[in-house]
PDB file of C-alpha atoms in Angstrom:
ATOM      1  CA  THR J 902    -221.998  -6.587 -10.559  1.00 53.00           C
ATOM      2  CA  GLN J 903    -221.268 -10.324 -10.305  1.00 62.00           C
ATOM      3  CA  LEU J 904    -220.381 -12.008 -13.967  1.00 85.00           C
ATOM      4  CA  LEU J 905    -221.774 -15.205 -11.578  1.00 94.00           C
ATOM      5  CA  GLU J 906    -224.616 -14.896  -9.128  1.00 95.00           C
ATOM      6  CA  GLN J 907    -225.226 -18.178  -7.058  1.00 97.00           C
ATOM      7  CA  SER J 908    -227.662 -18.188  -4.699  1.00 96.00           C
ATOM      8  CA  PRO J 909    -228.988 -17.810  -1.294  1.00 97.00           C
ATOM      9  CA  GLN J 910    -225.886 -16.537   0.023  1.00 96.00           C
ATOM     10  CA  PHE J 911    -226.035 -18.055   2.613  1.00 97.00           C
ATOM     11  CA  LEU J 912    -228.088 -21.616   3.643  1.00 97.00           C
ATOM     12  CA  SER J 913    -228.266 -23.272   7.350  1.00 97.00           C
ATOM     13  CA  ILE J 914    -229.470 -26.924   7.409  1.00 97.00           C
ATOM     14  CA  GLN J 915    -230.140 -29.616  10.023  1.00 97.00           C
ATOM     15  CA  GLU J 916    -228.249 -32.694   9.475  1.00 97.00           C
ATOM     16  CA  GLY J 917    -229.670 -35.166   6.917  1.00 97.00           C
ATOM     17  CA  GLU J 918    -232.082 -32.946   5.283  1.00 97.00           C
ATOM     18  CA  ASN J 919    -231.559 -31.902   1.499  1.00 98.00           C
ATOM     19  CA  LEU J 920    -230.730 -28.592  -0.356  1.00 98.00           C
ATOM     20  CA  THR J 921    -229.572 -27.529  -3.928  1.00 98.00           C
ATOM     21  CA  VAL J 922    -227.761 -24.360  -4.458  1.00 98.00           C
ATOM     22  CA  TYR J 923    -227.557 -22.425  -7.871  1.00 98.00           C
ATOM     23  CA  CYS J 924    -224.856 -20.741  -9.992  1.00 97.00           C
ATOM     24  CA  ASN J 925    -226.557 -18.543 -13.015  1.00 96.00           C
ATOM     25  CA  SER J 926    -224.851 -15.702 -15.676  1.00 95.00           C
ATOM     26  CA  SER J 927    -225.894 -14.488 -18.448  1.00 92.00           C
ATOM     27  CA  SER J 928    -222.793 -15.478 -20.260  1.00 91.00           C
ATOM     28  CA  VAL J 929    -221.690 -18.900 -22.159  1.00 93.00           C
ATOM     29  CA  PHE J 930    -218.955 -20.613 -20.619  1.00 92.00           C
ATOM     30  CA  SER J 931    -217.052 -23.269 -22.249  1.00 90.00           C
ATOM     31  CA  SER J 932    -216.967 -25.049 -18.768  1.00 91.00           C
ATOM     32  CA  LEU J 933    -217.804 -24.693 -15.495  1.00 94.00           C
ATOM     33  CA  GLN J 934    -216.778 -25.531 -12.043  1.00 94.00           C
ATOM     34  CA  TRP J 935    -217.216 -26.311  -8.718  1.00 97.00           C
ATOM     35  CA  TYR J 936    -215.189 -25.361  -6.174  1.00 96.00           C
ATOM     36  CA  ARG J 937    -215.589 -25.517  -2.114  1.00 97.00           C
ATOM     37  CA  GLN J 938    -213.569 -23.674   0.314  1.00 96.00           C
ATOM     38  CA  GLU J 939    -213.385 -23.806   4.201  1.00 93.00           C
ATOM     39  CA  PRO J 940    -211.907 -21.054   6.841  1.00 89.00           C
ATOM     40  CA  GLY J 941    -208.068 -20.495   6.234  1.00 89.00           C
ATOM     41  CA  GLU J 942    -207.466 -23.066   3.743  1.00 93.00           C
ATOM     42  CA  GLY J 943    -207.499 -22.764  -0.306  1.00 95.00           C
ATOM     43  CA  PRO J 944    -210.957 -23.427  -2.599  1.00 95.00           C
ATOM     44  CA  VAL J 945    -210.391 -27.583  -4.047  1.00 95.00           C
ATOM     45  CA  LEU J 946    -212.183 -28.924  -6.806  1.00 94.00           C
ATOM     46  CA  LEU J 947    -215.311 -30.839  -6.864  1.00 96.00           C
ATOM     47  CA  VAL J 948    -216.217 -31.106 -10.306  1.00 94.00           C
ATOM     48  CA  THR J 949    -215.792 -29.600 -14.353  1.00 92.00           C
ATOM     49  CA  VAL J 950    -218.955 -30.074 -16.222  1.00 93.00           C
ATOM     50  CA  VAL J 951    -218.005 -29.185 -19.757  1.00 92.00           C
ATOM     51  CA  THR J 952    -221.728 -30.512 -21.982  1.00 92.00           C
ATOM     52  CA  GLY J 953    -224.671 -28.379 -22.014  1.00 93.00           C
ATOM     53  CA  GLY J 954    -227.588 -30.731 -19.326  1.00 94.00           C
ATOM     54  CA  GLU J 955    -224.147 -32.612 -18.368  1.00 95.00           C
ATOM     55  CA  VAL J 956    -224.978 -34.312 -14.797  1.00 97.00           C
ATOM     56  CA  LYS J 957    -222.081 -35.549 -13.401  1.00 96.00           C
ATOM     57  CA  LYS J 958    -222.440 -37.227  -9.184  1.00 96.00           C
ATOM     58  CA  LEU J 959    -220.026 -36.992  -6.773  1.00 94.00           C
ATOM     59  CA  LYS J 960    -221.337 -39.416  -3.873  1.00 95.00           C
ATOM     60  CA  ARG J 961    -223.866 -37.137  -2.473  1.00 97.00           C
ATOM     61  CA  LEU J 962    -222.876 -34.040  -4.434  1.00 97.00           C
ATOM     62  CA  THR J 963    -225.112 -33.999  -7.826  1.00 98.00           C
ATOM     63  CA  PHE J 964    -223.897 -31.049 -10.662  1.00 97.00           C
ATOM     64  CA  GLN J 965    -225.843 -30.444 -14.089  1.00 97.00           C
ATOM     65  CA  PHE J 966    -224.708 -28.239 -16.291  1.00 96.00           C
ATOM     66  CA  GLY J 967    -227.502 -25.689 -17.860  1.00 95.00           C
ATOM     67  CA  ASP J 968    -228.690 -26.868 -21.741  1.00 94.00           C
ATOM     68  CA  ALA J 969    -227.226 -23.092 -22.855  1.00 94.00           C
ATOM     69  CA  ARG J 970    -223.994 -23.667 -20.406  1.00 93.00           C
ATOM     70  CA  LYS J 971    -224.862 -20.187 -18.608  1.00 94.00           C
ATOM     71  CA  ASP J 972    -226.364 -21.946 -14.983  1.00 95.00           C
ATOM     72  CA  SER J 973    -224.918 -25.026 -12.772  1.00 97.00           C
ATOM     73  CA  SER J 974    -227.117 -26.420  -9.600  1.00 97.00           C
ATOM     74  CA  LEU J 975    -225.139 -27.990  -6.731  1.00 98.00           C
ATOM     75  CA  HIS J 976    -227.384 -30.589  -5.517  1.00 98.00           C
ATOM     76  CA  ILE J 977    -226.476 -32.108  -1.719  1.00 98.00           C
ATOM     77  CA  THR J 978    -228.259 -35.298  -0.584  1.00 98.00           C
ATOM     78  CA  ALA J 979    -228.427 -35.633   3.309  1.00 97.00           C
ATOM     79  CA  ALA J 980    -226.227 -33.388   4.529  1.00 97.00           C
ATOM     80  CA  GLN J 981    -223.834 -34.123   7.013  1.00 97.00           C
ATOM     81  CA  PRO J 982    -221.620 -31.421   9.493  1.00 96.00           C
ATOM     82  CA  GLY J 983    -218.166 -32.010   7.207  1.00 95.00           C
ATOM     83  CA  ASP J 984    -220.403 -30.823   4.147  1.00 96.00           C
ATOM     84  CA  THR J 985    -220.216 -27.114   6.051  1.00 96.00           C
ATOM     85  CA  GLY J 986    -218.407 -24.526   3.499  1.00 96.00           C
ATOM     86  CA  LEU J 987    -218.671 -22.403   0.933  1.00 97.00           C
ATOM     87  CA  TYR J 988    -219.483 -23.236  -2.776  1.00 98.00           C
ATOM     88  CA  LEU J 989    -217.729 -21.423  -4.909  1.00 97.00           C
ATOM     89  CA  CYS J 990    -218.823 -21.513  -8.943  1.00 97.00           C
ATOM     90  CA  ALA J 991    -216.325 -20.807 -11.952  1.00 94.00           C
ATOM     91  CA  GLY J 992    -217.317 -20.109 -15.647  1.00 93.00           C
ATOM     92  CA  VAL J 993    -214.024 -20.773 -17.854  1.00 88.00           C
ATOM     93  CA  ASN J 994    -213.541 -19.818 -21.537  1.00 84.00           C
ATOM     94  CA  ASN J 995    -210.275 -20.804 -22.637  1.00 75.00           C
ATOM     95  CA  ASN J 996    -207.845 -18.948 -19.902  1.00 71.00           C
ATOM     96  CA  ASP J 997    -209.953 -16.751 -18.529  1.00 80.00           C
ATOM     97  CA  MET J 998    -212.261 -17.935 -15.132  1.00 86.00           C
ATOM     98  CA  ARG J 999    -214.752 -15.732 -13.364  1.00 90.00           C
ATOM     99  CA  PHE J1000    -215.761 -16.587  -9.751  1.00 94.00           C
ATOM    100  CA  GLY J1001    -219.482 -15.801  -8.348  1.00 95.00           C
ATOM    101  CA  ALA J1002    -219.754 -14.685  -4.401  1.00 95.00           C
ATOM    102  CA  GLY J1003    -219.989 -18.017  -3.306  1.00 96.00           C
ATOM    103  CA  THR J1004    -222.874 -19.684  -0.721  1.00 97.00           C
ATOM    104  CA  ARG J1005    -221.848 -20.206   2.468  1.00 96.00           C
ATOM    105  CA  LEU J1006    -223.418 -23.524   3.931  1.00 97.00           C
ATOM    106  CA  THR J1007    -223.917 -24.541   7.564  1.00 97.00           C
ATOM    107  CA  VAL J1008    -224.707 -27.946   8.537  1.00 97.00           C
ATOM    108  CA  LYS J1009    -225.761 -28.134  11.808  1.00 97.00           C
ATOM    109  CA  PRO J1010    -225.832 -31.529  13.675  1.00 95.00           C
TER     110      PRO J1010
ATOM    111  CA  GLU A 724    -196.735 -34.892  -3.591  1.00 65.00           C
ATOM    112  CA  ALA A 725    -196.827 -31.595  -2.174  1.00 81.00           C
ATOM    113  CA  GLY A 726    -199.372 -28.503  -2.934  1.00 93.00           C
ATOM    114  CA  VAL A 727    -199.042 -24.610  -3.926  1.00 96.00           C
ATOM    115  CA  VAL A 728    -197.186 -23.846  -0.807  1.00 96.00           C
ATOM    116  CA  GLN A 729    -197.690 -20.244   0.689  1.00 97.00           C
ATOM    117  CA  SER A 730    -196.110 -17.431   3.294  1.00 97.00           C
ATOM    118  CA  PRO A 731    -196.491 -15.980   5.055  1.00 97.00           C
ATOM    119  CA  ARG A 732    -199.521 -17.324   5.795  1.00 96.00           C
ATOM    120  CA  TYR A 733    -200.991 -14.013   7.644  1.00 97.00           C
ATOM    121  CA  LYS A 734    -199.230 -10.801   7.592  1.00 97.00           C
ATOM    122  CA  ILE A 735    -200.128  -7.404   9.951  1.00 98.00           C
ATOM    123  CA  ILE A 736    -199.058  -4.032   8.909  1.00 97.00           C
ATOM    124  CA  GLU A 737    -199.389  -0.524   8.900  1.00 97.00           C
ATOM    125  CA  LYS A 738    -201.064   1.556   5.912  1.00 95.00           C
ATOM    126  CA  LYS A 739    -198.516   2.998   3.562  1.00 96.00           C
ATOM    127  CA  GLN A 740    -195.864  -0.200   4.523  1.00 97.00           C
ATOM    128  CA  PRO A 741    -194.762  -2.416   1.992  1.00 97.00           C
ATOM    129  CA  VAL A 742    -195.231  -5.837   2.281  1.00 98.00           C
ATOM    130  CA  ALA A 743    -194.878  -8.759   0.005  1.00 98.00           C
ATOM    131  CA  PHE A 744    -196.226 -12.622  -0.486  1.00 98.00           C
ATOM    132  CA  TRP A 745    -194.498 -15.466  -1.813  1.00 97.00           C
ATOM    133  CA  CYS A 746    -196.158 -18.255  -3.575  1.00 97.00           C
ATOM    134  CA  ASN A 747    -194.272 -22.073  -4.801  1.00 96.00           C
ATOM    135  CA  PRO A 748    -196.360 -23.858  -7.391  1.00 96.00           C
ATOM    136  CA  ILE A 749    -196.990 -27.696  -7.431  1.00 94.00           C
ATOM    137  CA  SER A 750    -194.163 -29.119  -9.720  1.00 92.00           C
ATOM    138  CA  GLY A 751    -194.400 -28.671 -13.227  1.00 89.00           C
ATOM    139  CA  HIS A 752    -197.012 -26.490 -13.048  1.00 92.00           C
ATOM    140  CA  ASN A 753    -196.304 -23.776 -15.788  1.00 90.00           C
ATOM    141  CA  THR A 754    -199.551 -21.673 -15.264  1.00 91.00           C
ATOM    142  CA  LEU A 755    -198.912 -19.523 -11.937  1.00 94.00           C
ATOM    143  CA  TYR A 756    -202.506 -17.518 -10.836  1.00 94.00           C
ATOM    144  CA  TRP A 757    -202.500 -14.801  -7.832  1.00 97.00           C
ATOM    145  CA  TYR A 758    -205.955 -14.213  -6.739  1.00 97.00           C
ATOM    146  CA  LEU A 759    -207.822 -11.638  -4.097  1.00 97.00           C
ATOM    147  CA  GLN A 760    -210.710 -12.812  -1.727  1.00 96.00           C
ATOM    148  CA  ASN A 761    -212.526 -10.453   0.276  1.00 94.00           C
ATOM    149  CA  LEU A 762    -214.563 -11.593   3.170  1.00 89.00           C
ATOM    150  CA  GLY A 763    -217.707 -12.728   1.648  1.00 84.00           C
ATOM    151  CA  GLN A 764    -216.917 -13.153  -1.911  1.00 90.00           C
ATOM    152  CA  GLY A 765    -215.127 -15.168  -4.555  1.00 93.00           C
ATOM    153  CA  PRO A 766    -211.317 -14.474  -5.887  1.00 95.00           C
ATOM    154  CA  GLU A 767    -210.638 -12.209  -8.505  1.00 94.00           C
ATOM    155  CA  LEU A 768    -208.144 -12.907 -10.487  1.00 93.00           C
ATOM    156  CA  LEU A 769    -205.143 -10.290 -10.074  1.00 96.00           C
ATOM    157  CA  ILE A 770    -202.257 -11.798 -12.094  1.00 95.00           C
ATOM    158  CA  ARG A 771    -202.330 -15.616 -14.010  1.00 92.00           C
ATOM    159  CA  TYR A 772    -198.403 -15.878 -16.220  1.00 92.00           C
ATOM    160  CA  GLU A 773    -197.447 -18.407 -18.316  1.00 89.00           C
ATOM    161  CA  ASN A 774    -194.187 -19.900 -17.243  1.00 90.00           C
ATOM    162  CA  GLU A 775    -192.569 -16.348 -16.460  1.00 91.00           C
ATOM    163  CA  GLU A 776    -194.729 -14.736 -18.398  1.00 91.00           C
ATOM    164  CA  ALA A 777    -197.407 -12.646 -17.351  1.00 92.00           C
ATOM    165  CA  VAL A 778    -199.748 -13.093 -19.714  1.00 89.00           C
ATOM    166  CA  ASP A 779    -203.226 -11.376 -18.098  1.00 88.00           C
ATOM    167  CA  ASP A 780    -202.302  -8.748 -15.800  1.00 91.00           C
ATOM    168  CA  SER A 781    -205.605  -6.346 -16.747  1.00 89.00           C
ATOM    169  CA  GLN A 782    -207.316  -6.789 -13.171  1.00 90.00           C
ATOM    170  CA  LEU A 783    -203.650  -5.955 -11.074  1.00 94.00           C
ATOM    171  CA  PRO A 784    -203.584  -2.236  -9.799  1.00 92.00           C
ATOM    172  CA  LYS A 785    -200.076  -1.542 -10.696  1.00 91.00           C
ATOM    173  CA  ASP A 786    -200.030   1.834  -9.534  1.00 94.00           C
ATOM    174  CA  ARG A 787    -199.657  -0.308  -5.463  1.00 96.00           C
ATOM    175  CA  PHE A 788    -199.051  -4.098  -7.214  1.00 97.00           C
ATOM    176  CA  SER A 789    -195.978  -5.574  -8.801  1.00 97.00           C
ATOM    177  CA  ALA A 790    -195.097  -8.889  -9.299  1.00 97.00           C
ATOM    178  CA  GLU A 791    -192.883 -11.330 -10.793  1.00 95.00           C
ATOM    179  CA  ARG A 792    -192.104 -14.729 -11.585  1.00 95.00           C
ATOM    180  CA  LEU A 793    -188.087 -14.387 -12.894  1.00 84.00           C
ATOM    181  CA  LYS A 794    -187.591 -18.427 -13.757  1.00 88.00           C
ATOM    182  CA  GLY A 795    -190.675 -20.205 -14.201  1.00 84.00           C
ATOM    183  CA  VAL A 796    -191.491 -20.924 -11.654  1.00 92.00           C
ATOM    184  CA  ASP A 797    -192.266 -19.379  -7.965  1.00 95.00           C
ATOM    185  CA  SER A 798    -193.859 -16.187  -7.474  1.00 97.00           C
ATOM    186  CA  THR A 799    -193.616 -13.192  -5.577  1.00 97.00           C
ATOM    187  CA  LEU A 800    -196.695 -10.364  -5.143  1.00 98.00           C
ATOM    188  CA  LYS A 801    -195.962  -7.002  -3.193  1.00 98.00           C
ATOM    189  CA  ILE A 802    -197.464  -3.739  -2.490  1.00 97.00           C
ATOM    190  CA  GLN A 803    -196.081  -0.706  -1.704  1.00 96.00           C
ATOM    191  CA  PRO A 804    -197.895   0.908  -0.363  1.00 96.00           C
ATOM    192  CA  ALA A 805    -200.264  -0.534   1.353  1.00 96.00           C
ATOM    193  CA  GLU A 806    -203.765   0.710   1.516  1.00 96.00           C
ATOM    194  CA  LEU A 807    -206.608   0.267   4.477  1.00 96.00           C
ATOM    195  CA  GLY A 808    -208.938  -1.327   1.597  1.00 95.00           C
ATOM    196  CA  ASP A 809    -205.788  -4.034   0.541  1.00 97.00           C
ATOM    197  CA  SER A 810    -206.689  -5.822   3.255  1.00 97.00           C
ATOM    198  CA  ALA A 811    -207.644  -9.646   2.223  1.00 97.00           C
ATOM    199  CA  VAL A 812    -206.948 -12.826   1.616  1.00 97.00           C
ATOM    200  CA  TYR A 813    -203.993 -12.980  -1.244  1.00 98.00           C
ATOM    201  CA  LEU A 814    -204.650 -16.793  -3.152  1.00 98.00           C
ATOM    202  CA  CYS A 815    -202.120 -18.305  -4.841  1.00 97.00           C
ATOM    203  CA  ALA A 816    -202.926 -21.335  -7.661  1.00 95.00           C
ATOM    204  CA  SER A 817    -200.827 -23.452  -9.950  1.00 94.00           C
ATOM    205  CA  SER A 818    -202.228 -24.642 -12.935  1.00 90.00           C
ATOM    206  CA  SER A 819    -200.781 -28.012 -15.403  1.00 86.00           C
ATOM    207  CA  GLN A 820    -201.810 -27.580 -19.457  1.00 71.00           C
ATOM    208  CA  GLY A 821    -203.261 -30.759 -19.913  1.00 57.00           C
ATOM    209  CA  ARG A 822    -206.832 -32.495 -21.219  1.00 44.00           C
ATOM    210  CA  TYR A 823    -209.143 -31.523 -17.758  1.00 50.00           C
ATOM    211  CA  TYR A 824    -210.448 -27.679 -18.395  1.00 58.00           C
ATOM    212  CA  ASN A 825    -208.187 -24.799 -16.657  1.00 69.00           C
ATOM    213  CA  GLU A 826    -208.296 -27.447 -13.053  1.00 83.00           C
ATOM    214  CA  GLN A 827    -206.293 -25.285 -10.436  1.00 90.00           C
ATOM    215  CA  PHE A 828    -204.791 -26.129  -7.257  1.00 93.00           C
ATOM    216  CA  PHE A 829    -205.264 -23.127  -4.613  1.00 95.00           C
ATOM    217  CA  GLY A 830    -202.253 -22.837  -1.334  1.00 96.00           C
ATOM    218  CA  PRO A 831    -204.118 -21.276   1.503  1.00 96.00           C
ATOM    219  CA  GLY A 832    -203.208 -18.051   0.706  1.00 96.00           C
ATOM    220  CA  THR A 833    -202.036 -15.451   2.935  1.00 97.00           C
ATOM    221  CA  ARG A 834    -204.604 -12.972   5.335  1.00 97.00           C
ATOM    222  CA  LEU A 835    -203.618  -9.191   5.397  1.00 98.00           C
ATOM    223  CA  THR A 836    -204.684  -7.193   7.531  1.00 97.00           C
ATOM    224  CA  VAL A 837    -203.429  -3.074   7.360  1.00 97.00           C
ATOM    225  CA  LEU A 838    -203.767  -1.287  10.182  1.00 96.00           C
TER     226      LEU A 838
END
């Protein structure tokens, strides 16, 4: 059983559409991170959220940390083919970080 | 600034053979991680080093896996003997203690195929 459940597991959309992916857990985290991983590469950090209810924006990406610091969402506006990749969330407590299985996003031109 | 360097990028071996992976972290990063990533899954921590000390190796299968970071810089992960189920991507990451929460920088990984 994954500590962090990500949904959906796969998502295929057309360029220009909006989407939201989710990261849920029954555990409380001191912080939560989102990474994007492209084929043949390691994950690259997109954002760290720390405070319950926190919202961070990175261009067309909006990240939200749940009030109870157990869950998070990533919303992408007007998706582009360059957004294609595996989106991983990772919950952090002290130096312990656990990854979810990821959402594999494909944006078709 | 150079990122995390891993070698080799790909390795194909027969089962029961030994294999070793090498990682050079970002200069100045005192924390080094080895992860295993199976297809369609997120990375799973194998071992974490603070300088040359292994501070979390609870998920490392010690009967066949070993790791070292002798001078607190680069690190080697070894599997001996390899099994079919070890086929995966082995990722190395590094981080530096600072005000940003455990931001890890990953290398490109070594893709291991055991035949």
